[in-house]
């Protein structure tokens, strides 16, 4: 049985073309920058974000839509769990080759 996440949450998924981790923004777009992620602070907000994300999954924009607990500190937001934090940062082996090398890397 899945553990219910409480507190602030964001939506994480993967792009279909390259598998990169992306975050759902308040505008309903997908961003590779976690700082642009929409943060849900209530069950209603999370339900709204999930409906947008699941529609994007059905239309094959993304896969593996996942609500993720968020650490929010002022304007900074990050996935709370180490698994999702690592996923959002890119490969942890040969970090000189992954998308964490440059913010403009595609």
PDB file of C-alpha atoms in Angstrom:
ATOM      1  CA  UNK A   1       0.000   0.000   0.000  1.00  0.00           C
ATOM      2  CA  UNK A   2       1.337   3.430  -0.930  1.00  0.00           C
ATOM      3  CA  UNK A   3       2.277   5.788   1.859  1.00  0.00           C
ATOM      4  CA  UNK A   4       0.154   8.937   1.870  1.00  0.00           C
ATOM      5  CA  UNK A   5       2.253  12.050   1.426  1.00  0.00           C
ATOM      6  CA  UNK A   6       1.384  14.982   3.674  1.00  0.00           C
ATOM      7  CA  UNK A   7       2.577  18.566   3.523  1.00  0.00           C
ATOM      8  CA  UNK A   8       3.643  20.500   0.429  1.00  0.00           C
ATOM      9  CA  UNK A   9       3.855  18.451  -2.756  1.00  0.00           C
ATOM     10  CA  UNK A  10       4.967  18.884  -6.337  1.00  0.00           C
ATOM     11  CA  UNK A  11       4.410  16.792  -9.449  1.00  0.00           C
ATOM     12  CA  UNK A  12       7.367  15.001 -11.020  1.00  0.00           C
ATOM     13  CA  UNK A  13       7.314  13.115 -14.337  1.00  0.00           C
ATOM     14  CA  UNK A  14       9.672  12.117 -17.129  1.00  0.00           C
ATOM     15  CA  UNK A  15       9.708  13.441 -20.690  1.00  0.00           C
ATOM     16  CA  UNK A  16       9.118  10.790 -23.314  1.00  0.00           C
ATOM     17  CA  UNK A  17      11.758  11.984 -25.778  1.00  0.00           C
ATOM     18  CA  UNK A  18      14.777  11.803 -23.449  1.00  0.00           C
ATOM     19  CA  UNK A  19      13.544  10.561 -20.062  1.00  0.00           C
ATOM     20  CA  UNK A  20      14.552  13.754 -18.304  1.00  0.00           C
ATOM     21  CA  UNK A  21      12.825  14.554 -15.013  1.00  0.00           C
ATOM     22  CA  UNK A  22      10.397  17.464 -15.344  1.00  0.00           C
ATOM     23  CA  UNK A  23       8.137  19.318 -12.930  1.00  0.00           C
ATOM     24  CA  UNK A  24       4.601  20.581 -13.473  1.00  0.00           C
ATOM     25  CA  UNK A  25       4.373  24.380 -13.274  1.00  0.00           C
ATOM     26  CA  UNK A  26       1.423  26.478 -12.123  1.00  0.00           C
ATOM     27  CA  UNK A  27       0.775  27.312 -15.798  1.00  0.00           C
ATOM     28  CA  UNK A  28       0.337  23.607 -16.599  1.00  0.00           C
ATOM     29  CA  UNK A  29       3.614  23.361 -18.516  1.00  0.00           C
ATOM     30  CA  UNK A  30       6.547  21.057 -17.793  1.00  0.00           C
ATOM     31  CA  UNK A  31       9.848  22.522 -16.628  1.00  0.00           C
ATOM     32  CA  UNK A  32      13.216  20.904 -16.062  1.00  0.00           C
ATOM     33  CA  UNK A  33      13.835  23.461 -13.284  1.00  0.00           C
ATOM     34  CA  UNK A  34      12.485  22.403  -9.883  1.00  0.00           C
ATOM     35  CA  UNK A  35      12.365  26.093  -8.891  1.00  0.00           C
ATOM     36  CA  UNK A  36       9.503  26.536 -11.397  1.00  0.00           C
ATOM     37  CA  UNK A  37       7.420  23.673  -9.976  1.00  0.00           C
ATOM     38  CA  UNK A  38       3.912  24.346  -8.719  1.00  0.00           C
ATOM     39  CA  UNK A  39       3.602  23.440  -5.036  1.00  0.00           C
ATOM     40  CA  UNK A  40       0.327  22.014  -3.752  1.00  0.00           C
ATOM     41  CA  UNK A  41      -0.401  22.894  -0.136  1.00  0.00           C
ATOM     42  CA  UNK A  42      -3.792  21.195   0.110  1.00  0.00           C
ATOM     43  CA  UNK A  43      -5.534  18.066  -1.109  1.00  0.00           C
ATOM     44  CA  UNK A  44      -7.642  20.193  -3.484  1.00  0.00           C
ATOM     45  CA  UNK A  45      -4.572  21.835  -5.041  1.00  0.00           C
ATOM     46  CA  UNK A  46      -2.902  18.440  -5.422  1.00  0.00           C
ATOM     47  CA  UNK A  47      -6.001  16.991  -7.078  1.00  0.00           C
ATOM     48  CA  UNK A  48      -6.014  19.873  -9.577  1.00  0.00           C
ATOM     49  CA  UNK A  49      -2.325  19.452 -10.403  1.00  0.00           C
ATOM     50  CA  UNK A  50      -2.704  15.694 -10.741  1.00  0.00           C
ATOM     51  CA  UNK A  51      -5.599  16.061 -13.181  1.00  0.00           C
ATOM     52  CA  UNK A  52      -3.469  18.317 -15.414  1.00  0.00           C
ATOM     53  CA  UNK A  53      -0.491  15.960 -15.128  1.00  0.00           C
ATOM     54  CA  UNK A  54      -2.523  12.841 -15.846  1.00  0.00           C
ATOM     55  CA  UNK A  55      -4.030  14.488 -18.936  1.00  0.00           C
ATOM     56  CA  UNK A  56      -0.476  15.179 -20.139  1.00  0.00           C
ATOM     57  CA  UNK A  57       0.394  11.538 -19.501  1.00  0.00           C
ATOM     58  CA  UNK A  58      -2.621  10.330 -21.490  1.00  0.00           C
ATOM     59  CA  UNK A  59      -1.598  12.599 -24.393  1.00  0.00           C
ATOM     60  CA  UNK A  60       1.937  11.115 -24.286  1.00  0.00           C
ATOM     61  CA  UNK A  61       3.742  14.275 -23.231  1.00  0.00           C
ATOM     62  CA  UNK A  62       5.198  12.639 -20.100  1.00  0.00           C
ATOM     63  CA  UNK A  63       5.268   9.321 -18.247  1.00  0.00           C
ATOM     64  CA  UNK A  64       5.472   8.287 -14.601  1.00  0.00           C
ATOM     65  CA  UNK A  65       3.495  11.168 -13.110  1.00  0.00           C
ATOM     66  CA  UNK A  66       4.294  11.129  -9.395  1.00  0.00           C
ATOM     67  CA  UNK A  67       3.263  13.411  -6.524  1.00  0.00           C
ATOM     68  CA  UNK A  68       6.386  14.085  -4.458  1.00  0.00           C
ATOM     69  CA  UNK A  69       6.812  15.606  -1.001  1.00  0.00           C
ATOM     70  CA  UNK A  70       8.475  19.007  -1.285  1.00  0.00           C
ATOM     71  CA  UNK A  71      10.864  20.913   0.943  1.00  0.00           C
ATOM     72  CA  UNK A  72       9.923  24.584   0.735  1.00  0.00           C
ATOM     73  CA  UNK A  73      12.204  27.202   2.257  1.00  0.00           C
ATOM     74  CA  UNK A  74      11.304  30.755   1.302  1.00  0.00           C
ATOM     75  CA  UNK A  75      11.311  30.836  -2.504  1.00  0.00           C
ATOM     76  CA  UNK A  76      13.356  27.637  -2.791  1.00  0.00           C
ATOM     77  CA  UNK A  77      11.636  24.332  -3.480  1.00  0.00           C
ATOM     78  CA  UNK A  78      13.152  20.861  -3.790  1.00  0.00           C
ATOM     79  CA  UNK A  79      11.990  17.251  -3.639  1.00  0.00           C
ATOM     80  CA  UNK A  80      12.125  16.117   0.003  1.00  0.00           C
ATOM     81  CA  UNK A  81      13.153  12.508  -0.633  1.00  0.00           C
ATOM     82  CA  UNK A  82      16.714  11.773  -1.765  1.00  0.00           C
ATOM     83  CA  UNK A  83      15.490   9.490  -4.591  1.00  0.00           C
ATOM     84  CA  UNK A  84      13.566  12.289  -6.277  1.00  0.00           C
ATOM     85  CA  UNK A  85      16.223  14.903  -5.530  1.00  0.00           C
ATOM     86  CA  UNK A  86      18.801  12.741  -7.334  1.00  0.00           C
ATOM     87  CA  UNK A  87      16.394  12.067 -10.200  1.00  0.00           C
ATOM     88  CA  UNK A  88      15.883  15.797 -10.711  1.00  0.00           C
ATOM     89  CA  UNK A  89      19.634  16.513 -10.747  1.00  0.00           C
ATOM     90  CA  UNK A  90      20.580  14.025 -13.427  1.00  0.00           C
ATOM     91  CA  UNK A  91      23.097  11.202 -13.585  1.00  0.00           C
ATOM     92  CA  UNK A  92      25.190  10.734 -10.453  1.00  0.00           C
ATOM     93  CA  UNK A  93      27.943   8.876 -12.307  1.00  0.00           C
ATOM     94  CA  UNK A  94      30.100  10.953 -14.656  1.00  0.00           C
ATOM     95  CA  UNK A  95      28.442  14.194 -13.616  1.00  0.00           C
ATOM     96  CA  UNK A  96      30.627  15.931 -16.199  1.00  0.00           C
ATOM     97  CA  UNK A  97      28.413  14.454 -18.938  1.00  0.00           C
ATOM     98  CA  UNK A  98      24.867  14.904 -17.647  1.00  0.00           C
ATOM     99  CA  UNK A  99      22.464  17.788 -17.882  1.00  0.00           C
ATOM    100  CA  UNK A 100      23.618  19.072 -14.517  1.00  0.00           C
ATOM    101  CA  UNK A 101      26.749  20.414 -16.281  1.00  0.00           C
ATOM    102  CA  UNK A 102      24.868  23.331 -17.842  1.00  0.00           C
ATOM    103  CA  UNK A 103      21.381  24.755 -17.324  1.00  0.00           C
ATOM    104  CA  UNK A 104      21.029  25.044 -21.120  1.00  0.00           C
ATOM    105  CA  UNK A 105      21.903  21.420 -21.847  1.00  0.00           C
ATOM    106  CA  UNK A 106      19.087  19.585 -23.588  1.00  0.00           C
TER     107      UNK A 106
END
